[in-house]
Amino acid sequence: MEFSKVPDTCFTWTLNDFEECNIDSLPEKSFSSANFTTLRDPSRKWQLLLSIEKLNQIYRSSSKCDNSNCFKKTITKKIVNLKILSNEFISNPENIRVDISMRNNFEKFTRSLIVSGNREQYAYENFIDCETMLKMVQEGKLEIFIEMFFPDEKNVKYLDIIRSSEFLSDVKILITDRTFYAHKAILAARSLFFYQLFQKETEITEIKDLDIMPKVFTEILRYIYSDYVEKWYLSSDILIAANILKMENLKLECENYLRNNLTMDCINTILIVSVECDTKFLLKHCLNYALRNMSLLRSLKNFHTLKTKPLVVLRVLQEILFQLQNGKITIVDNINLSYSKIATNKSSYLLKEYESFLNNENLSDITIRVDEKNFQCHKIILAAKSQVLRELVTKNMSENLGNVMELTDIKGEIFEEVLRYMYTGKVNNLQEYGIDILRAANQYKLEHLKNMCEEFLVAKLAHDNVVETLKIADACNAPFLVKHCSHYILKYMISNFQRKEFSKRINLDMFINCNHNIFYEFLNILSKQCQVLYN
């Protein structure tokens, strides 16, 4: 929506209680402006409320403590909140752009806000940081300048008359079972997508296959012809459509609306949309909102939807580490690196009885050749232990290849350990071949052997092997190992960032090509076992 270049209303508000103030002495109180009105609607009275409040954040020193003996620390900071108040509920309100400025002789701070909807109160938390606000104080006074702009309605009502009408239309847009009539010149003037389309295909009279719902496109046309959106409850879908159609003004209006109506119930949805639509300021607002409510994220019903959106979660993590690196936040790390075993003991009496047949010609009915080395095996044991080997043996028999089978996708020393496991439930060389045996266990679908390898590798994690181990665990679909590698990496990253040891840094980009959403694992751990505190 385009707003008038000339403000409808200008109002100056002077606060006098800032003589020789610094952040520590800044009074914790609320300031109310006088009422003011607009020329467009003089019956509706407006007022600003500026409040300086103390925010206390309490955290425990460790996750392993109870309320009686746990050391607690309180971090206190002051925040500046702003509310725009109206004295009445408006049934058909107009959008209003409100520019709020503070300035001294050398610099100026301005924030533009869109007041939309029919509420009587619009709240903006952390409107300005205390340090910046105090810079604007001159001779103990803080002057705040308010300008209110209404939409520029020039020619709007005339264009809306012909919206979706066949009158003078020169292009049809077909979406599912709906036909929309439009005018190329108007579409091209309001949408870069249509401008480029008509420039490329000058004779086009019909457009199909737009990936936009009919009810959403109705709102898009309404905006194109009248600068007005009626059904704001479709704002997320309208934002996606505006991004497709390259309509930057509409994108900004949707961002404003979504920011003003952001809640924990919709944070995940808005985060996803803001990343996928490459929004200018909505994403930043969502990230800050998510960080301030990190402990609540895991309790959201739709938290799991982020599991399929690795790039969205990556953006959240990047913002967390950026603010951590720049000293804007502190992370209280309660990440627990201990683990419970998942591999049960398979060394039963029956397996001990099989041990004597390991690589023994006695009753052997198949020879498996690996790296020019022959292993004497028993089809029934191979088939019982591994579905993959059962299928290979069955195929070998059906093709009349005799009782010799060659494997080319595994090394001899690794297959020897796999056989040892299948005959005895034990392996001997995990120290030397742990990673390779894990890959073989995954290849031959030996889940218990895979669990044994995971346990062993978790116990051997170190900062110089954990990244590669995580990538291998991801490729082998080893969730236990992925989980504990993720815990180790996140703890290591938090520690290094807070101590500014950047030479030892592990980068998030290292995990972009993983099969699973490793970033979701990191975020899940952060929300459950860490506290994010603003400095």
Coordinates of C-alpha atoms in Angstrom, one line a residue:
M1 CA 0.0 0.0 0.0
E2 CA 1.3 3.5 -0.9
F3 CA 0.9 6.1 1.8
S4 CA 0.7 9.8 1.3
K5 CA 4.0 11.7 1.1
V6 CA 2.5 14.4 3.4
P7 CA 1.7 13.5 7.0
D8 CA -1.9 13.9 8.0
T9 CA -0.9 14.7 11.6
C10 CA 2.3 15.8 13.4
F11 CA 2.6 15.7 17.1
T12 CA 5.6 16.5 19.4
W13 CA 5.8 15.0 22.9
T14 CA 8.5 16.2 25.3
L15 CA 9.5 14.2 28.4
N16 CA 11.4 16.2 31.1
D17 CA 12.6 13.5 33.6
F18 CA 16.0 12.7 32.1
E19 CA 18.3 15.1 33.8
E20 CA 21.8 13.5 34.1
C21 CA 20.5 10.0 33.5
N22 CA 22.5 7.0 32.7
I23 CA 21.3 3.4 32.2
D24 CA 21.7 2.6 35.9
S25 CA 19.8 5.7 37.1
L26 CA 17.1 5.5 34.3
P27 CA 13.8 5.7 36.2
E28 CA 11.5 2.7 35.9
K29 CA 8.2 4.4 35.2
S30 CA 5.6 5.0 32.5
F31 CA 5.1 8.2 30.5
S32 CA 1.8 9.1 28.9
S33 CA 1.4 11.7 26.1
A34 CA -1.4 14.1 25.7
N35 CA -4.2 13.0 23.4
F36 CA -4.0 13.9 19.7
T37 CA -6.2 13.4 16.7
T38 CA -5.9 13.2 12.9
L39 CA -7.4 15.5 10.3
R40 CA -8.9 12.5 8.5
D41 CA -10.8 11.2 11.6
P42 CA -10.9 13.9 14.4
S43 CA -13.3 11.9 16.5
R44 CA -10.7 9.2 17.1
K45 CA -8.2 10.1 19.9
W46 CA -4.7 8.7 20.0
Q47 CA -2.2 8.5 22.8
L48 CA 1.3 7.2 23.3
L49 CA 2.5 5.3 26.4
L50 CA 6.3 4.9 26.9
S51 CA 7.4 2.6 29.7
I52 CA 10.8 1.8 31.1
E53 CA 10.7 -1.5 32.8
K54 CA 13.1 -3.8 34.6
L55 CA 13.4 -7.4 33.2
N56 CA 14.7 -10.0 35.5
Q57 CA 15.9 -13.4 34.2
I58 CA 16.7 -16.1 36.7
Y59 CA 18.7 -19.3 35.8
R60 CA 20.3 -22.1 37.7
S61 CA 24.0 -22.9 37.4
S62 CA 23.4 -26.6 36.5
S63 CA 20.7 -28.9 35.3
K64 CA 21.6 -31.4 38.1
C65 CA 20.4 -29.5 41.1
D66 CA 17.2 -29.2 43.1
N67 CA 15.6 -26.0 44.5
S68 CA 17.3 -26.3 47.8
N69 CA 21.0 -26.4 46.9
C70 CA 21.0 -24.9 43.4
F71 CA 23.0 -21.7 42.8
K72 CA 20.8 -19.2 41.1
K73 CA 21.8 -16.0 39.3
T74 CA 19.6 -13.1 38.3
I75 CA 20.4 -11.0 35.3
T76 CA 18.6 -7.6 35.2
K77 CA 18.2 -5.3 32.2
K78 CA 16.0 -2.3 31.4
I79 CA 13.8 -2.3 28.3
V80 CA 11.8 0.4 26.6
N81 CA 8.3 -0.6 25.5
L82 CA 5.9 1.6 23.5
K83 CA 2.1 1.4 23.2
I84 CA -0.1 3.3 20.8
L85 CA -3.6 3.7 22.3
S86 CA -6.9 4.6 20.6
N87 CA -10.0 5.6 22.5
E88 CA -12.5 3.6 20.3
F89 CA -13.1 0.4 18.4
I90 CA -13.4 1.1 14.6
S91 CA -15.5 -1.3 12.5
N92 CA -13.8 -0.4 9.2
P93 CA -10.4 1.0 10.1
E94 CA -7.9 2.4 7.6
N95 CA -4.3 1.4 7.7
I96 CA -2.1 4.2 9.2
R97 CA 1.7 4.5 9.0
V98 CA 3.1 6.0 12.2
D99 CA 6.6 7.4 12.1
I100 CA 8.0 7.8 15.6
S101 CA 11.3 9.7 15.8
M102 CA 13.8 10.8 18.5
R103 CA 16.7 13.0 17.7
N104 CA 19.5 15.2 19.0
N105 CA 21.7 17.7 17.2
F106 CA 23.8 15.0 15.5
E107 CA 21.7 11.9 14.8
K108 CA 18.1 10.7 14.5
F109 CA 16.3 7.4 15.4
T110 CA 13.1 6.6 13.5
R111 CA 10.8 3.6 13.5
S112 CA 7.9 3.3 11.1
L113 CA 5.0 1.2 12.3
I114 CA 1.8 0.2 10.5
V115 CA -1.3 0.4 12.6
S116 CA -3.8 -2.0 11.0
G117 CA -6.9 -3.7 12.2
N118 CA -9.6 -2.5 14.7
R119 CA -7.7 -2.9 18.0
E120 CA -7.6 -0.1 20.6
Q121 CA -4.0 -0.9 21.7
Y122 CA -0.9 -1.6 19.7
A123 CA 2.1 -2.8 21.7
Y124 CA 5.8 -2.8 20.6
E125 CA 8.2 -4.4 23.0
N126 CA 11.9 -3.3 23.1
F127 CA 10.9 -0.3 20.8
I128 CA 14.4 1.2 21.3
D129 CA 17.4 0.1 23.4
C130 CA 18.1 2.3 26.5
E131 CA 21.6 3.3 25.4
T132 CA 20.3 4.7 22.0
M133 CA 17.4 6.5 23.7
L134 CA 19.7 8.2 26.2
K135 CA 21.8 9.6 23.3
M136 CA 18.8 11.5 22.1
V137 CA 18.3 13.3 25.5
Q138 CA 19.3 17.0 25.4
E139 CA 19.4 19.2 28.5
G140 CA 17.5 16.6 30.4
K141 CA 14.7 16.4 27.8
L142 CA 13.6 13.7 25.4
E143 CA 11.6 14.9 22.4
I144 CA 9.5 12.4 20.5
F145 CA 8.0 13.3 17.1
I146 CA 5.0 11.5 15.8
E147 CA 3.8 11.7 12.2
M148 CA 0.8 9.8 10.9
F149 CA 0.2 9.0 7.2
F150 CA -2.9 7.7 5.6
P151 CA -3.1 5.7 2.3
D152 CA -2.9 7.6 -0.9
E153 CA -6.4 7.0 -2.4
K154 CA -5.8 8.8 -5.6
N155 CA -7.6 7.0 -8.5
V156 CA -8.2 3.9 -6.3
K157 CA -12.0 3.9 -6.3
Y158 CA -12.1 4.2 -10.0
L159 CA -9.9 1.2 -10.6
D160 CA -11.8 -1.0 -8.2
I161 CA -14.9 -0.6 -10.3
I162 CA -13.4 -2.7 -13.1
R163 CA -11.7 -5.3 -10.9
S164 CA -12.4 -8.8 -12.3
S165 CA -14.8 -7.4 -14.8
E166 CA -14.8 -8.2 -18.5
F167 CA -15.1 -4.5 -19.3
L168 CA -12.0 -3.6 -21.4
S169 CA -10.2 -6.7 -20.0
D170 CA -7.5 -8.1 -22.3
V171 CA -6.3 -11.1 -20.3
K172 CA -7.9 -14.0 -18.5
I173 CA -6.3 -15.7 -15.5
L174 CA -7.5 -19.3 -14.9
I175 CA -7.0 -20.8 -11.4
T176 CA -8.7 -24.2 -10.8
D177 CA -12.4 -23.6 -11.6
R178 CA -12.3 -19.8 -11.4
T179 CA -11.7 -17.2 -14.2
F180 CA -10.4 -13.8 -13.4
Y181 CA -10.6 -11.0 -15.9
A182 CA -7.9 -8.3 -15.8
H183 CA -6.0 -5.6 -17.6
K184 CA -2.4 -6.1 -18.7
A185 CA -1.4 -2.5 -18.2
I186 CA -2.7 -2.5 -14.6
L187 CA -1.2 -5.9 -13.7
A188 CA 2.2 -4.9 -15.2
A189 CA 2.2 -1.6 -13.3
R190 CA 1.7 -3.3 -9.9
S191 CA 3.5 -6.7 -10.4
L192 CA 7.1 -7.2 -11.7
F193 CA 6.1 -10.8 -12.5
F194 CA 3.3 -9.8 -14.8
Y195 CA 5.5 -7.0 -16.3
Q196 CA 8.2 -9.5 -17.3
L197 CA 5.6 -12.0 -18.5
F198 CA 3.9 -9.5 -20.8
Q199 CA 7.2 -8.2 -22.0
K200 CA 8.3 -11.7 -23.0
E201 CA 4.9 -12.9 -24.4
T202 CA 3.3 -9.8 -25.9
E203 CA 0.3 -11.6 -27.5
I204 CA -0.7 -13.6 -24.4
T205 CA -4.4 -13.5 -23.5
E206 CA -4.7 -16.3 -21.1
I207 CA -2.6 -17.3 -18.0
K208 CA -2.8 -20.7 -16.4
D209 CA -0.9 -22.7 -13.7
L210 CA -0.4 -19.9 -11.2
D211 CA 0.3 -21.7 -7.9
I212 CA -2.0 -19.5 -5.9
M213 CA -5.4 -20.4 -4.4
P214 CA -8.4 -18.6 -5.9
K215 CA -9.4 -16.9 -2.6
V216 CA -5.9 -15.6 -2.2
F217 CA -5.7 -14.4 -5.8
T218 CA -9.0 -12.5 -5.2
E219 CA -7.2 -10.5 -2.5
I220 CA -4.2 -10.0 -4.8
L221 CA -6.5 -8.5 -7.5
R222 CA -8.2 -6.4 -4.9
Y223 CA -4.9 -5.0 -3.8
I224 CA -3.7 -4.4 -7.4
Y225 CA -6.9 -2.5 -8.3
S226 CA -7.6 -0.7 -5.0
D227 CA -4.6 -0.9 -2.7
Y228 CA -6.7 -2.7 -0.1
V229 CA -6.7 -6.1 1.5
E230 CA -10.0 -7.3 3.0
K231 CA -9.3 -10.8 4.3
W232 CA -6.2 -10.3 6.5
Y233 CA -6.6 -13.8 8.0
L234 CA -5.1 -15.0 4.7
S235 CA -2.0 -12.9 5.3
S236 CA 0.5 -15.8 5.2
D237 CA -0.9 -17.0 1.9
I238 CA -1.1 -13.5 0.5
L239 CA 2.6 -13.0 1.4
I240 CA 3.6 -16.1 -0.4
A241 CA 1.6 -15.0 -3.5
A242 CA 3.0 -11.5 -3.3
N243 CA 6.5 -13.1 -3.3
I244 CA 5.6 -15.2 -6.4
L245 CA 4.2 -12.2 -8.2
K246 CA 7.1 -9.9 -7.1
M247 CA 4.9 -7.3 -5.4
E248 CA 7.2 -5.7 -2.8
N249 CA 4.7 -3.2 -1.4
L250 CA 2.2 -5.9 -0.7
K251 CA 4.9 -8.0 0.9
L252 CA 5.8 -5.2 3.2
E253 CA 2.2 -4.8 4.3
C254 CA 1.8 -8.5 5.0
E255 CA 5.1 -8.4 7.0
N256 CA 3.7 -5.6 9.1
Y257 CA 0.4 -7.4 9.7
L258 CA 2.1 -10.6 10.6
R259 CA 4.6 -8.9 12.9
N260 CA 1.8 -7.1 14.8
N261 CA -0.1 -10.4 15.2
L262 CA 2.8 -12.7 16.0
T263 CA 2.1 -15.2 18.8
M264 CA 3.8 -18.4 20.0
D265 CA 0.9 -20.4 18.4
C266 CA 1.9 -19.2 14.9
I267 CA 5.6 -18.6 15.3
N268 CA 6.7 -21.7 13.4
T269 CA 4.4 -21.0 10.4
I270 CA 5.5 -17.4 10.2
L271 CA 9.2 -18.4 10.5
I272 CA 8.8 -20.8 7.6
V273 CA 7.0 -18.2 5.4
S274 CA 9.4 -15.4 6.3
V275 CA 12.4 -17.5 5.2
E276 CA 10.9 -18.9 2.1
C277 CA 9.7 -15.5 1.0
D278 CA 13.0 -13.8 1.8
T279 CA 11.3 -11.1 3.9
K280 CA 13.1 -7.9 4.8
F281 CA 12.2 -7.4 8.4
L282 CA 9.6 -10.0 9.4
L283 CA 12.3 -12.7 9.6
K284 CA 14.4 -10.6 12.0
H285 CA 11.4 -9.9 14.2
C286 CA 10.5 -13.6 14.2
L287 CA 14.0 -14.7 15.1
N288 CA 14.2 -12.2 18.1
Y289 CA 10.7 -13.4 19.2
A290 CA 11.8 -17.0 19.0
L291 CA 15.0 -16.4 20.9
R292 CA 13.1 -14.6 23.7
N293 CA 10.8 -17.6 24.0
M294 CA 13.3 -20.4 23.3
S295 CA 12.2 -22.5 26.3
L296 CA 8.6 -22.5 25.0
L297 CA 9.4 -23.7 21.5
R298 CA 9.6 -27.4 22.3
S299 CA 6.1 -27.3 23.9
L300 CA 4.4 -26.1 20.7
K301 CA 2.2 -28.6 19.0
N302 CA 3.6 -27.8 15.6
F303 CA 7.3 -27.7 16.7
H304 CA 7.9 -30.9 14.7
T305 CA 7.0 -29.1 11.5
L306 CA 10.5 -27.5 11.6
K307 CA 11.9 -31.0 11.1
T308 CA 11.2 -30.8 7.4
K309 CA 12.5 -27.3 7.1
P310 CA 16.3 -27.4 7.6
L311 CA 17.0 -24.1 6.0
V312 CA 14.5 -22.4 8.3
V313 CA 16.1 -23.9 11.4
L314 CA 19.5 -23.1 10.1
R315 CA 18.5 -19.4 9.9
V316 CA 17.4 -19.5 13.5
L317 CA 20.7 -21.1 14.6
Q318 CA 22.7 -18.6 12.6
E319 CA 20.9 -15.7 14.4
I320 CA 21.5 -17.3 17.8
L321 CA 25.3 -17.7 17.1
F322 CA 25.5 -14.2 15.6
Q323 CA 24.0 -12.6 18.7
L324 CA 26.2 -14.9 20.9
Q325 CA 29.3 -13.9 19.0
N326 CA 28.5 -10.2 19.3
G327 CA 27.8 -10.4 23.1
K328 CA 24.1 -9.6 22.7
I329 CA 23.0 -12.9 24.4
T330 CA 24.4 -15.4 26.9
I331 CA 23.6 -19.1 26.7
V332 CA 23.4 -21.0 29.9
D333 CA 24.6 -24.5 28.9
N334 CA 23.1 -27.4 30.7
I335 CA 23.7 -29.9 28.0
N336 CA 24.3 -33.4 29.4
L337 CA 26.8 -35.6 27.5
S338 CA 26.2 -38.8 29.5
Y339 CA 24.3 -41.6 27.8
S340 CA 22.6 -44.9 28.5
K341 CA 23.4 -48.1 26.6
I342 CA 21.1 -49.3 23.9
A343 CA 22.7 -52.6 22.8
T344 CA 21.6 -55.6 24.8
N345 CA 23.9 -58.5 25.4
K346 CA 23.6 -61.1 22.6
S347 CA 26.2 -63.5 23.8
S348 CA 23.8 -66.2 24.8
Y349 CA 24.5 -70.0 25.2
L350 CA 23.2 -70.6 21.7
L351 CA 25.6 -68.1 20.1
K352 CA 28.5 -69.7 22.0
E353 CA 27.6 -73.0 20.4
Y354 CA 27.8 -71.4 16.9
E355 CA 31.3 -70.0 17.6
S356 CA 33.0 -73.3 16.7
F357 CA 31.6 -73.0 13.2
L358 CA 33.1 -69.6 12.5
N359 CA 35.0 -69.8 9.2
N360 CA 35.1 -73.6 9.6
E361 CA 34.8 -76.0 6.7
N362 CA 32.8 -78.4 8.9
L363 CA 29.3 -78.5 7.5
S364 CA 30.0 -75.4 5.5
D365 CA 27.7 -75.1 2.5
I366 CA 28.8 -71.8 0.9
T367 CA 32.1 -70.0 0.4
I368 CA 32.1 -66.2 0.4
R369 CA 35.1 -64.6 -1.3
V370 CA 36.1 -61.1 -0.2
D371 CA 39.3 -59.4 -1.3
E372 CA 40.7 -62.8 -2.6
K373 CA 40.1 -64.2 0.8
N374 CA 37.7 -67.2 1.3
F375 CA 35.3 -67.4 4.2
Q376 CA 33.6 -70.8 4.9
C377 CA 30.0 -70.0 5.9
H378 CA 26.6 -71.6 6.5
K379 CA 23.6 -70.4 4.6
I380 CA 21.2 -70.9 7.4
I381 CA 23.1 -68.7 9.8
L382 CA 23.7 -66.0 7.2
A383 CA 20.0 -66.1 6.2
A384 CA 18.8 -66.0 9.9
K385 CA 21.0 -63.1 10.8
S386 CA 20.8 -60.8 7.8
Q387 CA 17.9 -60.2 5.5
V388 CA 20.3 -58.7 2.9
L389 CA 22.6 -61.7 3.0
R390 CA 19.5 -64.0 2.8
E391 CA 18.5 -62.3 -0.4
L392 CA 22.0 -62.5 -1.9
V393 CA 22.3 -66.2 -1.1
T394 CA 18.9 -66.9 -2.5
K395 CA 19.8 -65.0 -5.7
N396 CA 23.1 -66.9 -5.9
M397 CA 21.2 -70.2 -5.7
S398 CA 18.5 -69.3 -8.2
E399 CA 21.1 -68.3 -10.8
N400 CA 22.9 -71.7 -10.3
L401 CA 26.2 -70.0 -9.4
G402 CA 27.2 -72.8 -7.2
N403 CA 28.2 -72.5 -3.6
V404 CA 30.7 -69.7 -4.1
M405 CA 29.6 -66.0 -3.7
E406 CA 31.8 -63.0 -4.1
L407 CA 31.3 -59.6 -2.3
T408 CA 33.0 -56.6 -3.8
D409 CA 31.5 -53.8 -1.6
I410 CA 33.2 -54.6 1.7
K411 CA 36.8 -55.2 2.8
G412 CA 37.9 -58.6 4.0
E413 CA 38.9 -57.5 7.5
I414 CA 35.5 -55.8 8.0
F415 CA 33.5 -58.8 6.7
E416 CA 35.5 -61.0 9.1
E417 CA 34.2 -58.9 12.0
V418 CA 30.7 -59.0 10.6
L419 CA 30.9 -62.8 10.4
R420 CA 32.3 -63.0 14.0
Y421 CA 29.3 -61.0 15.2
M422 CA 26.8 -63.2 13.4
Y423 CA 28.3 -66.4 14.8
T424 CA 29.2 -65.2 18.3
G425 CA 27.5 -61.9 19.0
K426 CA 30.9 -60.2 19.5
V427 CA 33.4 -58.1 17.6
N428 CA 37.1 -57.8 18.3
N429 CA 38.4 -54.7 16.4
L430 CA 36.0 -51.8 17.1
Q431 CA 38.9 -49.6 18.1
E432 CA 40.5 -49.9 14.7
Y433 CA 37.4 -50.5 12.5
G434 CA 34.5 -49.0 14.4
I435 CA 33.3 -46.6 11.6
D436 CA 33.7 -49.3 8.9
I437 CA 31.9 -51.9 10.9
L438 CA 29.0 -49.4 11.5
R439 CA 28.7 -48.9 7.8
A440 CA 28.7 -52.7 7.2
A441 CA 26.1 -53.2 9.9
N442 CA 23.9 -50.6 8.2
Q443 CA 24.5 -52.2 4.8
Y444 CA 23.6 -55.7 6.0
K445 CA 20.8 -54.5 8.3
L446 CA 22.3 -55.8 11.5
E447 CA 20.6 -53.4 14.0
H448 CA 22.2 -54.8 17.2
L449 CA 25.7 -54.7 15.7
K450 CA 24.9 -51.1 14.6
N451 CA 23.9 -50.2 18.2
M452 CA 27.1 -51.7 19.5
C453 CA 29.1 -49.5 17.1
E454 CA 27.1 -46.5 18.0
E455 CA 27.8 -47.0 21.8
F456 CA 31.5 -47.5 21.2
L457 CA 31.8 -44.4 18.9
V458 CA 29.8 -42.2 21.4
A459 CA 32.4 -43.0 24.1
K460 CA 35.2 -42.0 21.8
L461 CA 33.8 -38.6 20.7
A462 CA 36.3 -35.7 20.6
H463 CA 36.4 -32.3 19.0
D464 CA 38.6 -33.5 16.2
N465 CA 36.4 -36.4 15.1
V466 CA 32.8 -35.4 16.1
V467 CA 31.9 -33.7 12.8
E468 CA 33.0 -36.6 10.6
T469 CA 31.3 -39.0 13.0
L470 CA 28.1 -37.1 12.8
K471 CA 28.1 -37.2 9.0
I472 CA 28.7 -40.9 9.0
A473 CA 26.0 -41.5 11.6
D474 CA 23.6 -39.5 9.5
A475 CA 24.5 -41.5 6.3
C476 CA 24.1 -44.8 8.3
N477 CA 20.7 -43.7 9.8
A478 CA 22.2 -44.2 13.3
P479 CA 19.9 -42.0 15.5
F480 CA 21.6 -42.7 18.8
L481 CA 25.0 -41.6 17.5
V482 CA 23.4 -38.6 15.7
K483 CA 21.8 -37.5 18.9
H484 CA 25.0 -37.6 21.0
C485 CA 27.2 -36.1 18.3
S486 CA 24.7 -33.2 18.2
H487 CA 24.9 -32.7 21.9
Y488 CA 28.7 -32.7 21.8
I489 CA 28.9 -30.3 18.8
L490 CA 26.4 -27.8 20.2
K491 CA 28.1 -27.8 23.6
Y492 CA 31.4 -27.3 21.9
M493 CA 30.1 -24.5 19.7
I494 CA 28.5 -22.6 22.5
S495 CA 31.6 -22.8 24.6
N496 CA 33.9 -21.6 21.8
F497 CA 31.6 -18.7 20.8
Q498 CA 31.3 -17.5 24.3
R499 CA 35.0 -17.7 24.9
K500 CA 35.6 -16.2 21.3
E501 CA 37.9 -19.1 20.3
F502 CA 37.0 -18.8 16.7
S503 CA 40.0 -20.7 15.4
K504 CA 38.5 -23.9 16.7
R505 CA 35.0 -23.1 15.4
I506 CA 32.7 -25.7 14.0
N507 CA 30.5 -24.1 11.3
L508 CA 26.8 -24.9 10.7
D509 CA 27.5 -25.0 7.0
M510 CA 29.3 -28.3 7.5
F511 CA 25.9 -30.0 8.0
I512 CA 23.9 -28.5 5.1
N513 CA 24.2 -31.7 3.0
C514 CA 23.2 -34.2 5.7
N515 CA 20.3 -36.5 4.9
H516 CA 18.5 -35.7 8.2
N517 CA 17.7 -32.2 9.6
I518 CA 20.7 -32.0 12.0
F519 CA 19.8 -28.3 12.6
Y520 CA 16.5 -29.5 14.1
E521 CA 18.5 -31.7 16.6
F522 CA 20.5 -28.6 17.6
L523 CA 17.4 -26.5 18.1
N524 CA 15.7 -29.2 20.0
I525 CA 18.7 -29.5 22.4
L526 CA 18.9 -25.7 22.8
S527 CA 15.2 -25.4 23.7
K528 CA 15.3 -28.2 26.2
Q529 CA 18.7 -27.9 27.8
C530 CA 19.8 -24.3 27.5
Q531 CA 18.6 -20.9 28.5
V532 CA 19.0 -17.9 26.2
L533 CA 19.5 -14.6 28.2
Y534 CA 19.7 -11.1 26.7
N535 CA 22.7 -9.1 27.9

